[in-house]
Coordinates of C-alpha atoms and ligand atoms in Angstrom, one line a residue:
M1 CA 26.4 8.7 38.0
S2 CA 26.0 12.3 37.1
L3 CA 22.9 11.8 35.0
P4 CA 19.7 10.1 35.9
T5 CA 19.6 6.7 34.2
E6 CA 16.8 7.6 31.8
Q7 CA 18.7 10.6 30.6
L8 CA 21.9 8.6 30.3
I9 CA 20.0 6.2 28.1
N10 CA 18.7 9.1 25.9
E11 CA 22.3 10.2 25.5
L12 CA 23.6 6.8 24.6
Q13 CA 20.8 6.2 22.1
S14 CA 21.3 9.6 20.5
F15 CA 25.1 9.7 20.4
G16 CA 25.8 6.0 20.3
V17 CA 28.9 4.5 22.0
R18 CA 32.4 3.5 21.0
L19 CA 33.5 0.1 22.3
A20 CA 37.1 -0.4 23.4
D21 CA 36.6 -4.1 22.7
P22 CA 34.2 -4.5 19.7
K23 CA 33.9 -8.2 20.4
A24 CA 32.5 -7.7 23.9
G25 CA 28.9 -9.0 24.6
V26 CA 26.5 -10.4 22.1
E27 CA 27.5 -9.8 18.5
S28 CA 25.6 -6.9 17.0
R29 CA 23.6 -7.3 13.8
R30 CA 24.0 -5.0 10.8
G31 CA 20.8 -4.5 8.9
G32 CA 17.5 -6.4 9.4
A33 CA 14.3 -5.4 11.1
G34 CA 14.4 -3.9 14.6
P35 CA 17.5 -2.6 16.2
S36 CA 20.5 -3.3 14.0
D37 CA 23.9 -1.8 14.3
H38 CA 23.3 -1.8 18.1
K39 CA 24.8 -3.6 21.1
A40 CA 22.9 -4.6 24.2
L41 CA 24.3 -3.1 27.4
T42 CA 22.9 -3.4 31.0
I43 CA 23.1 -0.2 33.1
D44 CA 21.7 0.1 36.5
G45 CA 19.7 -3.2 36.0
V46 CA 18.2 -1.9 32.7
T47 CA 19.2 -3.4 29.4
V48 CA 19.3 -0.9 26.5
M49 CA 20.2 -1.2 22.8
A50 CA 22.9 1.4 22.1
P51 CA 24.0 2.2 18.5
V52 CA 27.6 1.1 17.9
H53 CA 28.0 0.9 14.1
T54 CA 26.2 4.1 13.1
A55 CA 28.0 7.2 11.8
P56 CA 27.3 9.3 15.0
A57 CA 28.6 6.4 17.2
F58 CA 32.1 6.8 15.8
D59 CA 32.3 10.4 17.3
S60 CA 30.4 9.6 20.5
P61 CA 31.7 11.1 23.7
Y62 CA 30.8 7.7 25.3
V63 CA 33.3 4.8 25.4
V64 CA 32.7 1.4 27.0
E65 CA 35.9 -0.1 28.4
K66 CA 37.0 -3.7 27.7
P67 CA 34.9 -5.8 30.1
D68 CA 36.6 -7.9 32.8
S69 CA 36.3 -11.7 32.8
F70 CA 32.9 -11.4 34.5
G71 CA 31.5 -9.2 31.7
A72 CA 31.6 -6.0 33.9
S73 CA 32.9 -2.8 32.5
R74 CA 32.7 1.0 32.9
I75 CA 31.2 3.6 30.6
L76 CA 33.2 6.8 30.2
R77 CA 32.1 10.2 29.0
D78 CA 35.0 12.3 27.8
G79 CA 37.3 10.0 29.8
L80 CA 35.3 10.2 33.1
A81 CA 33.5 7.1 34.4
V82 CA 29.7 7.7 34.5
A83 CA 28.3 4.2 35.1
E84 CA 29.0 0.5 35.5
V85 CA 27.8 -1.6 32.6
R86 CA 27.5 -5.2 31.8
F87 CA 27.1 -7.1 28.6
P88 CA 24.4 -9.7 28.4
A89 CA 26.0 -13.1 27.8
R90 CA 26.0 -14.6 24.4
P91 CA 23.0 -16.9 24.3
R92 CA 23.8 -20.6 24.2
F93 CA 21.2 -21.3 21.5
Y94 CA 23.4 -19.4 19.1
D95 CA 25.7 -22.4 19.0
L96 CA 23.0 -24.7 17.6
K97 CA 21.8 -25.6 14.1
T98 CA 18.7 -27.3 12.7
E99 CA 19.1 -30.8 11.3
D100 CA 19.3 -29.3 7.8
G101 CA 22.2 -27.0 8.9
V102 CA 20.5 -23.7 9.5
P103 CA 22.1 -21.8 12.4
Y104 CA 19.5 -21.0 15.1
S105 CA 20.7 -17.4 15.0
H106 CA 19.6 -17.1 11.4
I107 CA 16.0 -18.0 12.6
A108 CA 15.7 -15.8 15.7
T109 CA 18.0 -13.6 17.7
L110 CA 18.3 -12.4 21.3
H111 CA 17.1 -8.8 21.8
G112 CA 17.8 -6.9 25.0
R113 CA 18.4 -9.4 27.8
D114 CA 15.6 -12.0 27.6
V115 CA 13.6 -11.5 24.4
L116 CA 13.6 -13.8 21.4
A117 CA 13.0 -11.9 18.2
T118 CA 12.3 -13.1 14.7
T119 CA 11.2 -11.7 11.4
V120 CA 9.1 -14.5 10.1
L121 CA 9.1 -13.2 6.5
Q122 CA 12.3 -11.3 5.7
T123 CA 10.8 -9.7 2.5
C124 CA 8.2 -7.0 2.2
I125 CA 6.0 -5.7 -0.6
R126 CA 7.1 -2.2 0.5
Y127 CA 10.8 -3.1 0.1
Q128 CA 10.7 -4.1 -3.6
S129 CA 11.6 -0.6 -5.0
R130 CA 13.3 2.4 -3.7
T131 CA 10.2 4.5 -4.5
K132 CA 8.1 2.4 -2.1
T133 CA 10.5 1.4 0.7
C134 CA 10.3 2.9 4.1
Q135 CA 13.4 5.1 4.1
F136 CA 14.6 3.9 7.6
C137 CA 14.2 0.2 7.0
A138 CA 17.0 -2.4 6.6
I139 CA 14.9 -5.5 6.4
G140 CA 16.6 -6.7 3.2
Q141 CA 20.1 -6.2 4.3
S142 CA 20.6 -9.1 6.7
L143 CA 19.0 -11.4 4.0
A144 CA 21.3 -10.1 1.3
A145 CA 24.3 -10.7 3.6
G146 CA 23.2 -14.3 4.3
R147 CA 22.7 -13.8 8.0
T148 CA 19.1 -14.9 8.0
V149 CA 16.6 -17.0 6.0
E150 CA 13.8 -15.5 4.0
R151 CA 10.9 -17.5 5.5
K152 CA 11.2 -19.1 8.9
T153 CA 9.0 -22.1 9.0
P154 CA 6.7 -22.7 12.0
A155 CA 8.7 -25.9 12.8
Q156 CA 12.0 -23.9 12.8
L157 CA 10.5 -21.2 15.0
A158 CA 9.2 -23.8 17.5
E159 CA 12.5 -25.6 17.7
V160 CA 14.5 -22.4 18.3
A161 CA 12.0 -21.0 20.8
R162 CA 12.1 -24.1 22.9
A163 CA 15.9 -24.1 22.9
A164 CA 16.0 -20.4 23.8
V165 CA 13.7 -20.9 26.7
E166 CA 15.5 -24.0 28.0
L167 CA 19.1 -22.9 27.5
D168 CA 18.9 -19.1 28.0
G169 CA 15.7 -18.5 29.9
V170 CA 14.1 -16.1 27.4
K171 CA 10.9 -14.6 28.8
H172 CA 8.9 -13.5 25.7
M173 CA 9.1 -13.5 22.0
V174 CA 8.6 -10.8 19.3
M175 CA 7.4 -12.0 15.9
T176 CA 7.5 -9.4 13.3
T177 CA 7.1 -9.8 9.5
G178 CA 7.7 -7.9 6.3
T179 CA 4.4 -7.3 4.7
P180 CA 3.4 -10.0 2.2
P181 CA 1.2 -9.3 -0.8
G182 CA -2.0 -10.7 0.7
R183 CA -4.7 -8.6 2.3
D184 CA -4.1 -10.1 5.7
R185 CA -0.8 -8.1 5.8
G186 CA 1.0 -11.0 7.4
A187 CA -1.5 -12.0 10.0
A188 CA -1.9 -15.5 8.5
I189 CA 1.8 -16.4 8.8
L190 CA 2.0 -14.9 12.2
C191 CA -1.0 -17.2 13.3
E192 CA 0.7 -20.4 12.0
S193 CA 4.0 -19.4 13.5
A194 CA 2.6 -18.5 17.0
A195 CA 0.5 -21.7 17.1
A196 CA 3.6 -23.8 16.4
V197 CA 5.7 -22.0 19.1
K198 CA 2.9 -22.3 21.7
A199 CA 2.5 -26.0 21.0
A200 CA 6.3 -26.4 21.7
V201 CA 6.8 -24.1 24.7
D202 CA 5.0 -21.8 27.1
L203 CA 6.3 -18.4 25.9
P204 CA 4.3 -15.2 25.7
I205 CA 4.3 -13.8 22.1
Q206 CA 3.9 -10.4 20.6
A207 CA 3.0 -10.3 16.9
Q208 CA 3.7 -7.3 14.8
C209 CA 2.1 -6.4 11.4
E210 CA 0.2 -3.7 9.5
P211 CA -3.5 -3.6 10.2
P212 CA -5.1 -6.6 8.4
D213 CA -7.9 -6.0 6.0
D214 CA -10.4 -7.7 8.3
D215 CA -10.6 -7.3 12.1
I216 CA -11.5 -11.0 12.4
W217 CA -7.7 -11.6 12.2
F218 CA -7.3 -10.2 15.7
E219 CA -9.4 -13.1 17.0
H220 CA -7.5 -15.6 14.9
L221 CA -4.2 -14.2 16.3
V222 CA -5.4 -14.6 19.9
S223 CA -6.7 -18.1 19.1
A224 CA -3.3 -19.0 17.7
G225 CA -1.7 -18.0 21.0
V226 CA -0.6 -14.4 20.3
D227 CA -0.7 -12.5 23.6
S228 CA -0.1 -9.0 22.4
L229 CA -0.1 -7.1 19.2
G230 CA 2.0 -4.3 17.7
M231 CA 0.8 -2.2 14.7
H232 CA 3.4 0.4 14.1
L233 CA 2.7 3.9 13.0
E234 CA 6.4 4.8 13.0
V235 CA 5.7 8.4 11.9
V236 CA 2.5 10.3 12.8
T237 CA 2.3 13.4 10.5
P238 CA 0.6 12.4 7.2
E239 CA 2.9 14.5 4.9
L240 CA 6.0 13.0 6.5
R241 CA 4.6 9.5 6.3
R242 CA 4.1 10.0 2.5
K243 CA 7.7 11.2 2.2
L244 CA 9.4 8.7 4.4
M245 CA 7.2 5.7 4.0
P246 CA 5.7 6.0 0.4
G247 CA 4.3 2.5 0.3
K248 CA 3.2 2.0 3.9
S249 CA 1.6 5.4 4.1
E250 CA -1.0 4.1 1.6
V251 CA -2.5 2.8 4.9
P252 CA -3.6 6.1 6.5
V253 CA -3.2 6.9 10.2
E254 CA -7.0 6.8 10.6
R255 CA -7.0 3.1 9.4
Y256 CA -4.6 2.4 12.2
F257 CA -6.8 4.0 14.7
K258 CA -9.8 2.0 13.6
A259 CA -7.7 -1.2 13.8
F260 CA -6.5 -0.1 17.3
A261 CA -10.1 0.4 18.4
A262 CA -11.0 -3.1 17.2
A263 CA -8.0 -4.8 18.5
V264 CA -8.0 -3.5 22.1
P265 CA -11.2 -5.3 23.2
V266 CA -9.8 -8.6 21.7
F267 CA -6.2 -8.4 23.2
G268 CA -7.1 -6.3 26.3
R269 CA -6.2 -2.8 27.4
G270 CA -2.4 -2.2 27.2
Q271 CA -1.8 -5.3 25.2
V272 CA -1.9 -3.5 21.8
S273 CA 0.9 -1.2 21.1
T274 CA 2.5 0.9 18.4
Y275 CA 6.0 2.0 17.7
I276 CA 6.8 5.7 17.0
L277 CA 10.2 6.8 15.8
A278 CA 11.0 10.2 17.2
G279 CA 13.4 12.3 15.3
L280 CA 12.2 11.9 11.8
G281 CA 10.5 15.3 11.6
D282 CA 7.3 14.9 13.8
S283 CA 7.2 17.6 16.4
A284 CA 7.2 16.7 20.1
D285 CA 3.7 18.2 20.2
S286 CA 2.3 16.1 17.4
V287 CA 3.8 12.9 18.9
L288 CA 2.3 13.6 22.3
K289 CA -1.1 14.5 20.8
T290 CA -1.1 11.2 18.9
C291 CA -0.1 9.4 22.1
E292 CA -3.0 11.0 24.0
R293 CA -5.4 9.5 21.4
L294 CA -3.7 6.1 21.6
V295 CA -3.7 6.1 25.4
A296 CA -7.4 7.0 25.5
L297 CA -8.0 3.8 23.4
G298 CA -5.9 1.7 25.7
V299 CA -3.0 1.4 23.2
Y300 CA 0.6 1.6 24.5
P301 CA 2.7 4.1 22.4
F302 CA 6.3 2.9 22.4
V303 CA 8.2 6.0 21.4
V304 CA 11.8 5.2 20.5
P305 CA 14.6 7.5 19.1
F306 CA 15.2 7.1 15.4
V307 CA 18.6 5.6 14.8
P308 CA 20.1 5.9 11.3
I309 CA 21.0 2.5 9.9
S310 CA 24.0 2.2 7.5
G311 CA 22.9 1.4 4.0
T312 CA 19.4 2.9 4.2
P313 CA 18.3 6.1 2.5
L314 CA 18.3 7.8 5.9
E315 CA 21.7 6.7 7.0
S316 CA 22.9 10.3 7.1
H317 CA 19.7 11.7 8.8
A318 CA 20.5 12.9 12.3
G319 CA 18.8 11.2 15.2
P320 CA 16.9 13.1 17.8
T321 CA 18.8 15.0 20.5
P322 CA 18.6 13.7 24.1
E323 CA 16.6 16.9 25.0
F324 CA 14.0 16.1 22.3
M325 CA 13.6 12.6 23.7
H326 CA 13.3 14.0 27.2
A327 CA 10.6 16.4 26.1
I328 CA 8.5 13.5 24.8
L329 CA 9.3 10.7 27.1
K330 CA 8.9 12.5 30.4
P331 CA 5.3 13.7 29.8
L332 CA 4.4 10.4 28.0
A333 CA 5.5 8.4 31.0
A334 CA 3.4 10.6 33.2
M335 CA 0.4 10.0 30.9
L336 CA 1.0 6.3 30.9
V337 CA 1.3 5.9 34.6
A338 CA -1.8 8.1 35.2
S339 CA -3.9 6.0 32.9
G340 CA -2.6 2.6 34.2
L341 CA -0.8 1.6 31.0
K342 CA 2.5 0.3 32.1
A343 CA 5.3 -1.4 30.2
T344 CA 5.6 -4.0 33.1
D345 CA 1.9 -5.1 32.5
I346 CA 2.5 -5.9 28.8
K347 CA 2.6 -9.7 28.3
A348 CA 5.2 -9.7 25.5
G349 CA 6.9 -7.5 23.0
C350 CA 8.8 -4.3 22.4
G351 CA 7.0 -2.2 25.0
K352 CA 7.7 -4.8 27.6
C353 CA 11.3 -5.2 26.6
G354 CA 11.8 -1.5 26.4
A355 CA 15.5 -1.7 25.4
C356 CA 15.1 0.6 22.4
S357 CA 13.9 3.6 24.4
A358 CA 14.2 5.1 27.9
L359 CA 10.4 5.2 28.2
S360 CA 10.1 2.4 30.7
T361 CA 12.9 3.9 32.9
Y362 CA 10.9 7.1 33.0
E363 CA 7.9 5.1 34.1
R364 CA 9.9 3.3 36.8
R365 CA 11.2 6.7 38.0
L366 CA 7.6 7.9 38.5
A367 CA 6.5 4.8 40.2
S368 CA 9.4 4.8 42.7
Ligands
SF4_1 S1 12.3 -3.0 22.2 FE1 11.7 -4.5 20.5 S2 13.1 -4.1 18.8 FE2 14.0 -3.1 20.7 S3 15.4 -4.7 21.6 FE3 13.4 -4.9 22.6 S4 12.3 -6.5 21.4 FE4 13.9 -5.8 20.1

């Protein structure tokens, strides 16, 4: 391979890939929370989410050949093979339905290689009008297309989680939610969902929500069985937040920092994380300065390249260059390793999965 794996991942996530066989691997989602318009690929033992349906992907220099009968394939850049890739197998739980006929894949999906991910509530107070919606978010699209259900009940989540562990060996679960109207910001439905899953199966869970109004929710989440927590800044510069996330930016960055400081003693150092989308206008310097503050609090900053999702207001916004990602992720990985906050120590969630960013590969490079 001509590029180190972490830089190849940066390139794949910036440029996207073209697939010689679009049906290869696990079907990719269009729209929804988290990585949509992507395909999971395993390169050098690392599973990454690479954009396949985005506008830049159609012109990407990277092509993945049709896989052989064992799921193995090669990735070519401008016609030259640069790496072997594999497609994670389609999970067996996708073939099941609940008694009342809801496909399990409408309740939760496989992310990366071994993560079960669900959006407990597929609607959001921030998504009701174009003036309030986060400009990069596609949470309503999969619902409108009939590929998910609006509210996954605790019993449904427990049923699907048990099957995903037993049939496909998933190792952890991500529960995110659109923000409901209440002041708990979704913490209450995450509590009841986590409790039901934990009663059914032993599966580490990350919950993701905006900072709840009262820090007591962190204790309720832990009591319900949540192992780690994500509260996602997405963008760090206040003016950009107001422009790109007009509704969500009503919760200022400093409120997030207060919530981080309160949550870390409850969940433990390194078990609270945030998601930062690089490439939306924050400078590398401002992202790294924010990460320094986060790391000092014991919060894991999961920095991922922004990927424009079709149908969102930012569908034509360019993603970051591989060089921009390298300029952030290399020093960030050094900061994380030096302070003992490692992706591998996170019990559950996006930072542990790592498929949306090359960050954990940079960490592994430093540790090797
Ligand atoms: S990093 Fe998070 S959003 Fe990305 S594939 Fe993994 S679990 Fe899903």
